[in-house]
Structure formats: C-alpha cells, structure tokens
mmCIF file of C-alpha atoms and ligand atoms in Angstrom:
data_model
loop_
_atom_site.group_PDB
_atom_site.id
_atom_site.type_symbol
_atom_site.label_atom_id
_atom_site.label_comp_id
_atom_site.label_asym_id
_atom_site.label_seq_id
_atom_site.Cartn_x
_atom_site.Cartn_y
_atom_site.Cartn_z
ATOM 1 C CA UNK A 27 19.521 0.507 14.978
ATOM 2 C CA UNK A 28 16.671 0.623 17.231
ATOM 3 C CA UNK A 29 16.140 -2.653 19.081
ATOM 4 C CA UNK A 30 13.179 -3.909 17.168
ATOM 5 C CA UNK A 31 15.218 -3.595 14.081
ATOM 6 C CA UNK A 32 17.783 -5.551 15.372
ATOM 7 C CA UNK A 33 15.340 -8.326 16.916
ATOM 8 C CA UNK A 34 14.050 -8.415 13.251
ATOM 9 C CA UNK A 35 17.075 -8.282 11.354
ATOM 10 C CA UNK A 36 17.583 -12.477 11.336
ATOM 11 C CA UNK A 37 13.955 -12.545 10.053
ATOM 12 C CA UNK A 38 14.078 -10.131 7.132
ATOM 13 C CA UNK A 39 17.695 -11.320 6.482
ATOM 14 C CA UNK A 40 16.577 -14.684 5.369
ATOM 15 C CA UNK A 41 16.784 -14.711 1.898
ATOM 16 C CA UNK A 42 12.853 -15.534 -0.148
ATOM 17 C CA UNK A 43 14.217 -18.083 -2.025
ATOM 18 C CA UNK A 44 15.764 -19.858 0.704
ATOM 19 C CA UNK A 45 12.310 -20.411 1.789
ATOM 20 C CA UNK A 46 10.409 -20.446 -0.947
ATOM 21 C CA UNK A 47 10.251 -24.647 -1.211
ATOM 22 C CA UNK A 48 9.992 -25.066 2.525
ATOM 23 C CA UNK A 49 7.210 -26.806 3.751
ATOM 24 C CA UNK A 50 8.143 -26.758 7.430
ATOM 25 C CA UNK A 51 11.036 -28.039 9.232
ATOM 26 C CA UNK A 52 11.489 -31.459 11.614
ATOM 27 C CA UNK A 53 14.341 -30.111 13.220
ATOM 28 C CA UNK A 54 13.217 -27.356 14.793
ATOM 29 C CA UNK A 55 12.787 -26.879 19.115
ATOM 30 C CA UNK A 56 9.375 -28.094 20.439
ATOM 31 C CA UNK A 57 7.007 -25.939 21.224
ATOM 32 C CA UNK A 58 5.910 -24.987 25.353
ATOM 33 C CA UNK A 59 3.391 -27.023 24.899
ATOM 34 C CA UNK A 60 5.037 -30.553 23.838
ATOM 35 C CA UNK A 61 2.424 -30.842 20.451
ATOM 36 C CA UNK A 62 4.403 -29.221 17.703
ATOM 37 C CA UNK A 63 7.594 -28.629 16.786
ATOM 38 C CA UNK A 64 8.123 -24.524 15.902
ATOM 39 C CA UNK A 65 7.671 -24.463 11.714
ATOM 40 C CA UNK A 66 5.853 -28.194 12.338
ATOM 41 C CA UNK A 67 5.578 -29.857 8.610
ATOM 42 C CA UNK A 68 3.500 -32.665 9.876
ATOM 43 C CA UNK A 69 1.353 -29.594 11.985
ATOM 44 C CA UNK A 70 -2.679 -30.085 10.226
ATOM 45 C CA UNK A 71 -3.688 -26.980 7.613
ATOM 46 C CA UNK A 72 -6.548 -25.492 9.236
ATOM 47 C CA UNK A 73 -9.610 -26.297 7.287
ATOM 48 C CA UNK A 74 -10.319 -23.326 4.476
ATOM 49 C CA UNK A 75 -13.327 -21.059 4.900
ATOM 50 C CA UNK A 76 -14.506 -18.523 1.970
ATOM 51 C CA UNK A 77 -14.554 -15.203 3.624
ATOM 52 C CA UNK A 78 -18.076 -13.012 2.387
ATOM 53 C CA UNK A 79 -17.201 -10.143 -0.090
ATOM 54 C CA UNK A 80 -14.185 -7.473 0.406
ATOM 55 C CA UNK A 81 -15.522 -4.226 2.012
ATOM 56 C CA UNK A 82 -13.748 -1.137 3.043
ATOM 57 C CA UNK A 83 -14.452 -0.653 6.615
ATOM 58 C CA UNK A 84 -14.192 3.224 6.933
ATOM 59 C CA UNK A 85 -12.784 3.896 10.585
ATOM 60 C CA UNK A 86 -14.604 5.106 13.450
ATOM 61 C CA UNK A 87 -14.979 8.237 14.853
ATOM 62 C CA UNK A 88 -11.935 7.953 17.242
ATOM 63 C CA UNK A 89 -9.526 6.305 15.736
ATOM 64 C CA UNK A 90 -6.412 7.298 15.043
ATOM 65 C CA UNK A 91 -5.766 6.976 10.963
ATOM 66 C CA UNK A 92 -2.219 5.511 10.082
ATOM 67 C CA UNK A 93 -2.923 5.413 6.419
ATOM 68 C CA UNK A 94 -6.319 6.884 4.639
ATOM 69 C CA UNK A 95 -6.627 8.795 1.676
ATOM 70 C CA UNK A 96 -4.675 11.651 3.085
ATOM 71 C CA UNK A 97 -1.890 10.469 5.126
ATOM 72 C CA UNK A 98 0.621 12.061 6.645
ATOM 73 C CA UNK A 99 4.392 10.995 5.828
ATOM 74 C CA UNK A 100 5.795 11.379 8.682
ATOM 75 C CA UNK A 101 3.040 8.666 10.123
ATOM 76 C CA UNK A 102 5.592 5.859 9.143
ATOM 77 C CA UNK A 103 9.279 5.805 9.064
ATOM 78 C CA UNK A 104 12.230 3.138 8.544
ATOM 79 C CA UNK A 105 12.059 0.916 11.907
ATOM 80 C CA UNK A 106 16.382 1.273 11.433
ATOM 81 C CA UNK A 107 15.851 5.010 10.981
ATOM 82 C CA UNK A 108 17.431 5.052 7.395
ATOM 83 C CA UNK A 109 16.023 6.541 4.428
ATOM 84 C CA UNK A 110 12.655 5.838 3.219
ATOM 85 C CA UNK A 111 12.232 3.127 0.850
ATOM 86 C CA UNK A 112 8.680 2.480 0.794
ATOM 87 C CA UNK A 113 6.129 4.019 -1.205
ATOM 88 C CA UNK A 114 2.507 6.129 0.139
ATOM 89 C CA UNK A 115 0.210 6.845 -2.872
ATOM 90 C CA UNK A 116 -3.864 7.536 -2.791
ATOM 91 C CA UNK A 117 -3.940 6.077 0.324
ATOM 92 C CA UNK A 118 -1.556 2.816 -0.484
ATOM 93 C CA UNK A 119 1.849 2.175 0.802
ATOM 94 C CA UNK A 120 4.023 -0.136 -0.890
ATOM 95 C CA UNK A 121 6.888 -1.967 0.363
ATOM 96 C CA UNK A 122 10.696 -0.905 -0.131
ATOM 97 C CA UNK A 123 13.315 -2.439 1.732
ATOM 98 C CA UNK A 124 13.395 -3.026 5.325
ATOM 99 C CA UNK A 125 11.034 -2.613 7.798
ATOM 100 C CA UNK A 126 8.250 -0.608 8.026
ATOM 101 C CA UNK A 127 6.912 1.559 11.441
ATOM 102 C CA UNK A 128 4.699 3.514 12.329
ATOM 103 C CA UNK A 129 6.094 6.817 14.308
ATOM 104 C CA UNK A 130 2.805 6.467 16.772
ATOM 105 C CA UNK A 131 4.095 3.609 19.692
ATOM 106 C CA UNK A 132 0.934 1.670 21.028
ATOM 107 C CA UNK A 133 0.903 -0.775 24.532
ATOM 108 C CA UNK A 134 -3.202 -2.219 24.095
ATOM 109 C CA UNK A 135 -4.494 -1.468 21.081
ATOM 110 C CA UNK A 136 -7.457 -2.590 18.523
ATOM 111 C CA UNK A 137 -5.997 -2.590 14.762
ATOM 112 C CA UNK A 138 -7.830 -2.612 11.634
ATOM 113 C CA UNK A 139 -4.877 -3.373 8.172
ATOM 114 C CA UNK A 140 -5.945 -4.001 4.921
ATOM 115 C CA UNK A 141 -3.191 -5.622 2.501
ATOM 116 C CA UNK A 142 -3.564 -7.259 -1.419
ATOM 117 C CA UNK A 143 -0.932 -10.065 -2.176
ATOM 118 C CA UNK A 144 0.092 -9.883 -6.112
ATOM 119 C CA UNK A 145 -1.616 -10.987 -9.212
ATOM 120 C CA UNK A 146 -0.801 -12.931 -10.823
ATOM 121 C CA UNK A 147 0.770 -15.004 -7.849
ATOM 122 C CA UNK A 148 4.410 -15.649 -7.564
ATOM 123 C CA UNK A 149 6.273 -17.859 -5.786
ATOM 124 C CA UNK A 150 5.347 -20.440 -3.305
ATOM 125 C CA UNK A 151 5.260 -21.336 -0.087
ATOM 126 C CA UNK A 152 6.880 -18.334 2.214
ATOM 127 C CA UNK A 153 7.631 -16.749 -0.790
ATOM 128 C CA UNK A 154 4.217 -15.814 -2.320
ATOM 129 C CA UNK A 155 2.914 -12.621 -0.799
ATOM 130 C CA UNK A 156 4.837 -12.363 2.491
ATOM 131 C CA UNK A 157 4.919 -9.738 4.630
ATOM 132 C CA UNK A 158 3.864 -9.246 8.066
ATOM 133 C CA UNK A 159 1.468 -7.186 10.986
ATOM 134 C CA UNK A 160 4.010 -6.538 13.886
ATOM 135 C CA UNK A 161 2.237 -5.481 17.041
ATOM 136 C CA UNK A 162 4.591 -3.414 19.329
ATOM 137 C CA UNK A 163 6.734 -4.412 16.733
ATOM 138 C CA UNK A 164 7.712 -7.495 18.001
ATOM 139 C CA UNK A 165 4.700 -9.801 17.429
ATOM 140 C CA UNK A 166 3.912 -10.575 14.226
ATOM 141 C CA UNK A 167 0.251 -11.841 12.199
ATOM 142 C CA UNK A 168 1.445 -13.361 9.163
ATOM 143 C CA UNK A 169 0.587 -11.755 6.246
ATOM 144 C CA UNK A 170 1.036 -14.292 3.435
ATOM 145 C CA UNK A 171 -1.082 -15.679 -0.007
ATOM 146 C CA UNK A 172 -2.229 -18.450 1.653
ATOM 147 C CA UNK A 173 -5.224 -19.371 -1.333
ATOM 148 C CA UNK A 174 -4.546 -22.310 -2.808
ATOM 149 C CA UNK A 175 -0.880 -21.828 -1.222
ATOM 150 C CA UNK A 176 0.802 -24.989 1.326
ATOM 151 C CA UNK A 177 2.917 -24.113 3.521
ATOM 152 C CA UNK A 178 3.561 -25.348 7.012
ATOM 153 C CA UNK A 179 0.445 -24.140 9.263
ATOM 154 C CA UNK A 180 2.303 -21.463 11.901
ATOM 155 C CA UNK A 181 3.713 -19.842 9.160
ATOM 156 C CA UNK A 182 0.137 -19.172 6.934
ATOM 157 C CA UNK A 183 -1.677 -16.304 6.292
ATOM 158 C CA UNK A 184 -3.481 -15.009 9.965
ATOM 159 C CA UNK A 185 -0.809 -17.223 12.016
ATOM 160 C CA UNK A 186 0.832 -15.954 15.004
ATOM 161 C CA UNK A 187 4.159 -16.911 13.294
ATOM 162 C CA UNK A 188 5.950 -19.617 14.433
ATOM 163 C CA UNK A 189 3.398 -20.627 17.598
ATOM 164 C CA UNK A 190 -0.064 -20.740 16.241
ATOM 165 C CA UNK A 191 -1.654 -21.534 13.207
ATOM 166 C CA UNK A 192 -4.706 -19.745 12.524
ATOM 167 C CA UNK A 193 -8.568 -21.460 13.478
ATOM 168 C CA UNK A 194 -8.886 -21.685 9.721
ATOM 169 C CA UNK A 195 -7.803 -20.636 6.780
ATOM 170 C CA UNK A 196 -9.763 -17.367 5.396
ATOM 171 C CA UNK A 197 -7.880 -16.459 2.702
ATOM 172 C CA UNK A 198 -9.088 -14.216 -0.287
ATOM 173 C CA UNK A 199 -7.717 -14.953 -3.779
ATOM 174 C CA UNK A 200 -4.646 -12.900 -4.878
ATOM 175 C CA UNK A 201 -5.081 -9.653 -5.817
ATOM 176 C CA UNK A 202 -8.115 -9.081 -3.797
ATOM 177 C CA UNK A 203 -8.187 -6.780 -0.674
ATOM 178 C CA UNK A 204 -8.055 -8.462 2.453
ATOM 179 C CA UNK A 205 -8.385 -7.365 5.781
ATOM 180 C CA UNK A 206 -7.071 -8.291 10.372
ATOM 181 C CA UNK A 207 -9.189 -7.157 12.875
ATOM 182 C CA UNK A 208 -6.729 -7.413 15.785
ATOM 183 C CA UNK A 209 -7.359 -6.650 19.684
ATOM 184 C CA UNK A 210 -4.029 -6.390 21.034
ATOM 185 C CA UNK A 211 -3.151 -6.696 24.621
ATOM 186 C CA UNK A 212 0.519 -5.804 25.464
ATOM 187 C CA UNK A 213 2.658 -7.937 28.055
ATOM 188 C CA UNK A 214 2.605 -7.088 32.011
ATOM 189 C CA UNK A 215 6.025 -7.012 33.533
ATOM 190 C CA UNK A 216 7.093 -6.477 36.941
ATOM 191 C CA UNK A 217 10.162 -5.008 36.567
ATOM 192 C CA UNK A 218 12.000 -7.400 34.214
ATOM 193 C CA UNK A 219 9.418 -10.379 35.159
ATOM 194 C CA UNK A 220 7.124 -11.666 33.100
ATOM 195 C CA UNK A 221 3.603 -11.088 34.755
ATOM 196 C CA UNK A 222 1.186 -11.395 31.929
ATOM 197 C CA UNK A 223 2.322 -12.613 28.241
ATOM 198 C CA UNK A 224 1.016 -10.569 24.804
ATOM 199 C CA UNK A 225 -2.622 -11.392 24.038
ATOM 200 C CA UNK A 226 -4.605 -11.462 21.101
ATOM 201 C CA UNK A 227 -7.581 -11.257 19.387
ATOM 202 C CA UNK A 228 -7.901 -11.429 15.191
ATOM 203 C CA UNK A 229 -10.215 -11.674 12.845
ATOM 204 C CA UNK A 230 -9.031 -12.339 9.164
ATOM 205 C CA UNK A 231 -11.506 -10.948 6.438
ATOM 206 C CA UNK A 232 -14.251 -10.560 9.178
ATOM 207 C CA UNK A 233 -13.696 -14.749 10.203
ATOM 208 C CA UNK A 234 -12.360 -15.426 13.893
ATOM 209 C CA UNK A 235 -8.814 -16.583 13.892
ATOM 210 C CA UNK A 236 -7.481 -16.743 16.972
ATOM 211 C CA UNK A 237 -9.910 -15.683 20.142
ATOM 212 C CA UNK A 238 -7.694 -14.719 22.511
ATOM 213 C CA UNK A 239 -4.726 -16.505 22.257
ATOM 214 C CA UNK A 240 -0.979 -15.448 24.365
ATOM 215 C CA UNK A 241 2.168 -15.685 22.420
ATOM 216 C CA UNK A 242 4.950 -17.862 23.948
ATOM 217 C CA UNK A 243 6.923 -15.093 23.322
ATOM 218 C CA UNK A 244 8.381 -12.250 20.330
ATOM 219 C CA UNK A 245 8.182 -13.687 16.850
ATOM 220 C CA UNK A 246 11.384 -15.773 15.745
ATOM 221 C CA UNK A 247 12.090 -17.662 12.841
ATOM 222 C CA UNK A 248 12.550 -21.498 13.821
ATOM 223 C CA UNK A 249 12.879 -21.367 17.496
ATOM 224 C CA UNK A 250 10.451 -19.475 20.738
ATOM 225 C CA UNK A 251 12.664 -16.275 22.213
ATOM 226 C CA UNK A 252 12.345 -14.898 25.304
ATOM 227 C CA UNK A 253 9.513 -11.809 26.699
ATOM 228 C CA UNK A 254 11.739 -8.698 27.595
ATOM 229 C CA UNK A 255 10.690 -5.847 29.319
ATOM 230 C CA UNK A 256 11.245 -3.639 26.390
ATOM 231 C CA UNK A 257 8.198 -5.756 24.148
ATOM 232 C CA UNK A 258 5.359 -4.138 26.369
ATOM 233 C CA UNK A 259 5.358 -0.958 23.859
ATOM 234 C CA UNK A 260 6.049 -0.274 20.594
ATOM 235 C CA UNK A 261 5.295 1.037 16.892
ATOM 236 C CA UNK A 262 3.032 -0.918 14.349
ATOM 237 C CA UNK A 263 5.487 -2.250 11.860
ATOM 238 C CA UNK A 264 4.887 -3.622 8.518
ATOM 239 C CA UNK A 265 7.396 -6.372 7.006
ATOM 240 C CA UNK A 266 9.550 -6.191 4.176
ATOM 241 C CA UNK A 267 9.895 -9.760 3.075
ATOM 242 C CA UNK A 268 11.030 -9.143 -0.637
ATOM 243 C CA UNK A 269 7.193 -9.328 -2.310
ATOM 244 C CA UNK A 270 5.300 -6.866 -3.117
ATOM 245 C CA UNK A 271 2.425 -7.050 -0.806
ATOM 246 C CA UNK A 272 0.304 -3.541 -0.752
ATOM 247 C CA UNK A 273 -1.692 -2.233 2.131
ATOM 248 C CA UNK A 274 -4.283 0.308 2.446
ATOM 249 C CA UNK A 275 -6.746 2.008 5.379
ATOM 250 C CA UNK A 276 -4.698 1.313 8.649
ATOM 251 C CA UNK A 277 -6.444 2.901 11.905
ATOM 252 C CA UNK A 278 -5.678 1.775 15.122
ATOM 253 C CA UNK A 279 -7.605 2.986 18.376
ATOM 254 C CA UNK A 280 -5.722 2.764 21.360
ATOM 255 C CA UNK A 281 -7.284 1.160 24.108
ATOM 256 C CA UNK A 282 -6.891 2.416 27.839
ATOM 257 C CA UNK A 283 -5.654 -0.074 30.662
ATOM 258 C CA UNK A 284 -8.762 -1.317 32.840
ATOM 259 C CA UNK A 285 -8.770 -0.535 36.238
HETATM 260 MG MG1 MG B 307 5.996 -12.506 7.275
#
C-alpha cells in the first residue's frame, strides 16, 4: 500500500455511522494556535452565504483534463493499487470503495472539482454527502452537504479538515452541482525540515473560503500530524467515505515554481 493509502487508512476506516451524530468532540488536542480544540463543538458555524447559480466552467486552454466528457481510464486508479471500484460514465465518476487518485502527481497546482451530494439527503452530520479533495493526497477540502446540515465547523463543507473552518458557509442544496477553485502550494523542505508548510487558496461555488491559509500539517481525524518530506508531491485523490457523492469536470493546471 502506497504511503498515502496508509496515512488515509484510519480516516476512511472510521465507520459513517460512528460519526453520523457527532457534533464535534471536547476531548480532542488543542490546536497550534491555543483557540480551538481539533473537531471543536463549541468552534462558531461560519455565517451561510447563497452562492449565484451553478455553471460549468469549461477548462482553459492548458489545462490538463482529469475528468471531461472523454476521459481516459487510466487518469485515476485505486490510491492502494487494487482493483477499480469506482465508476467513470459521460464524464461522471462515482465512488466505489477506497480511495480515489489520480495517476498524474502534482507539487503547486491550481484545481478546478465539481461534486453533487445526494437527493434526497441522507444522513447527518459527517454522514450526509462526505467525501473529500486531497491535494498531494494528503491534504484534504472537505467535501460534505453542509445546507441546512450542523456539524462541528472544521469538519464542514470547504474546511481544511480538522484545522480550519471555512470563511463561510457556501453551500448549494443537495443534488445541485457544486464546485472548489483551489490554488495549491506544496510544502518546502530542506531535506527532512520543514521550510515552508502547504498553502492554500479556495473558492467554494465561486465564494472565497480560505485566502491563503497554511495547514498545520496532513489531514487527521481528531488530532494535528506531523509535515514529512514525502507530502511535498503527490496525486489528486478523491475520498471514499461510504456516500455517494458524484463528481464531474476535474482539470488541474500545474503551476511552475517562481524563481
Ligand atoms: Mg471527507
């Protein structure tokens, strides 16, 4: 199992319904910053702002199409290298089991994903319309039904899971297409220091989300890990979290290191 699939494992282990009547957790490490515990229950929502009207935003001239109308298959494979489980159809994959990748690694990189959570909505909490937006594979923007939907606020729809909730909460009904506009800038090591952390940049349904905002370090369920070396390049990878959750038009465009 590659190592991303192993770093992942504990979160795609965790069984839906486990979560699915969590509202956050009080018993959790604090955060780097001393506000909020990681998972926070008592963390504030952000405040909820109606996106405009779901548009396809066809991809520019150079960029490099993960899934359009005519994708390849061998653009994505199983992140643990087994079989493929999940599903590409007129331009739609649908999850299987396990996680997603795509065979295309990426260090910076801009990243435009559009997923639809079901209809009629089921579940709650973590358990309505999760999946997940790894960049490099490691660090992941929730993907969640967060309309009408509580759940604690790192853990939402947009969040930088488990370290930042989203500026607010732009959430399309269920059902509807939705779309990240990420700017991605991978960690700087020197050697196995840390020099620079993972950066980003995401808009959810064309609404600014978080405006350049490092991660503390790779996504973890209900605790902050450690940067390694090995996060500073990876695969796009796409969550398996048990709900249907479909995505469509995927085009990254990789973006070359400044000077
Ligand atoms: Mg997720």
């Amino acid at each position: 199992m590659p190592w991303y699939g192993l770093a992942l494992a504990v979160v795609a282990a965790l069984p839906a319904a486990a979560q699915q009547s969590v509202v956050g957790y009080d018993d959790t490490p604090m955060q780097p910053d001393g506000k909020w515990r990681v998972h926070d229950s008592r963390r504030p929502r952000p405040p909820i702002v109606a996106p405009g009207p779901a548009s396809f935003l066809a991809p520019p001239a150079d960029a490099v199409v993960l899934l359009g109308p005519t994708t390849a298959a061998a653009n994505w494979r199983m992140a643990n290298d087994s079989a493929m489980t999940w599903n590409i159809a007129n331009g739609v994959l649908s999850p299987g089991r396990g996680l997603i990748r795509s065979s295309a690694e990426f260090g910076d990189v801009q990243v435009h994903v559009e997923f639809q959570t079901p209809t009629p909505a089921q579940g709650e909490g973590q358990g309505r319309g999760n999946s997940g937006v790894f960049l490099a594979c490691t660090f992941e923007i929730q993907v969640l039904d967060s309309y009408q939907n509580s759940t604690y606020a790192d853990g939402q729809a947009a969040a930088m899971y488990g370290q930042f909730p989203p500026l607010v909460n732009a959430s399309r009904p269920p059902g509807e297409w939705q779309s990240y506009d990420i700017a991605f800038t991978a960690p700087r090591f020197d050697g196995a220091r840390l020099v620079a952390p993972a950066v980003i940049t995401v808009h959810h349904n064309g609404v600014l989300v978080h405006h350049a905002r490092a991660f503390w370090g790779p996504t973890a369920h209900r605790r902050i890990a450690d940067y390694e070396p090995k996060n500073a390049r990876g695969p796009l990878c796409l969550q398996d979290h048990g709900n249907p959750v479909r995505f469509r038009n995927i085009w990254v465009r990789p973006l070359a290191t400044p000077p």
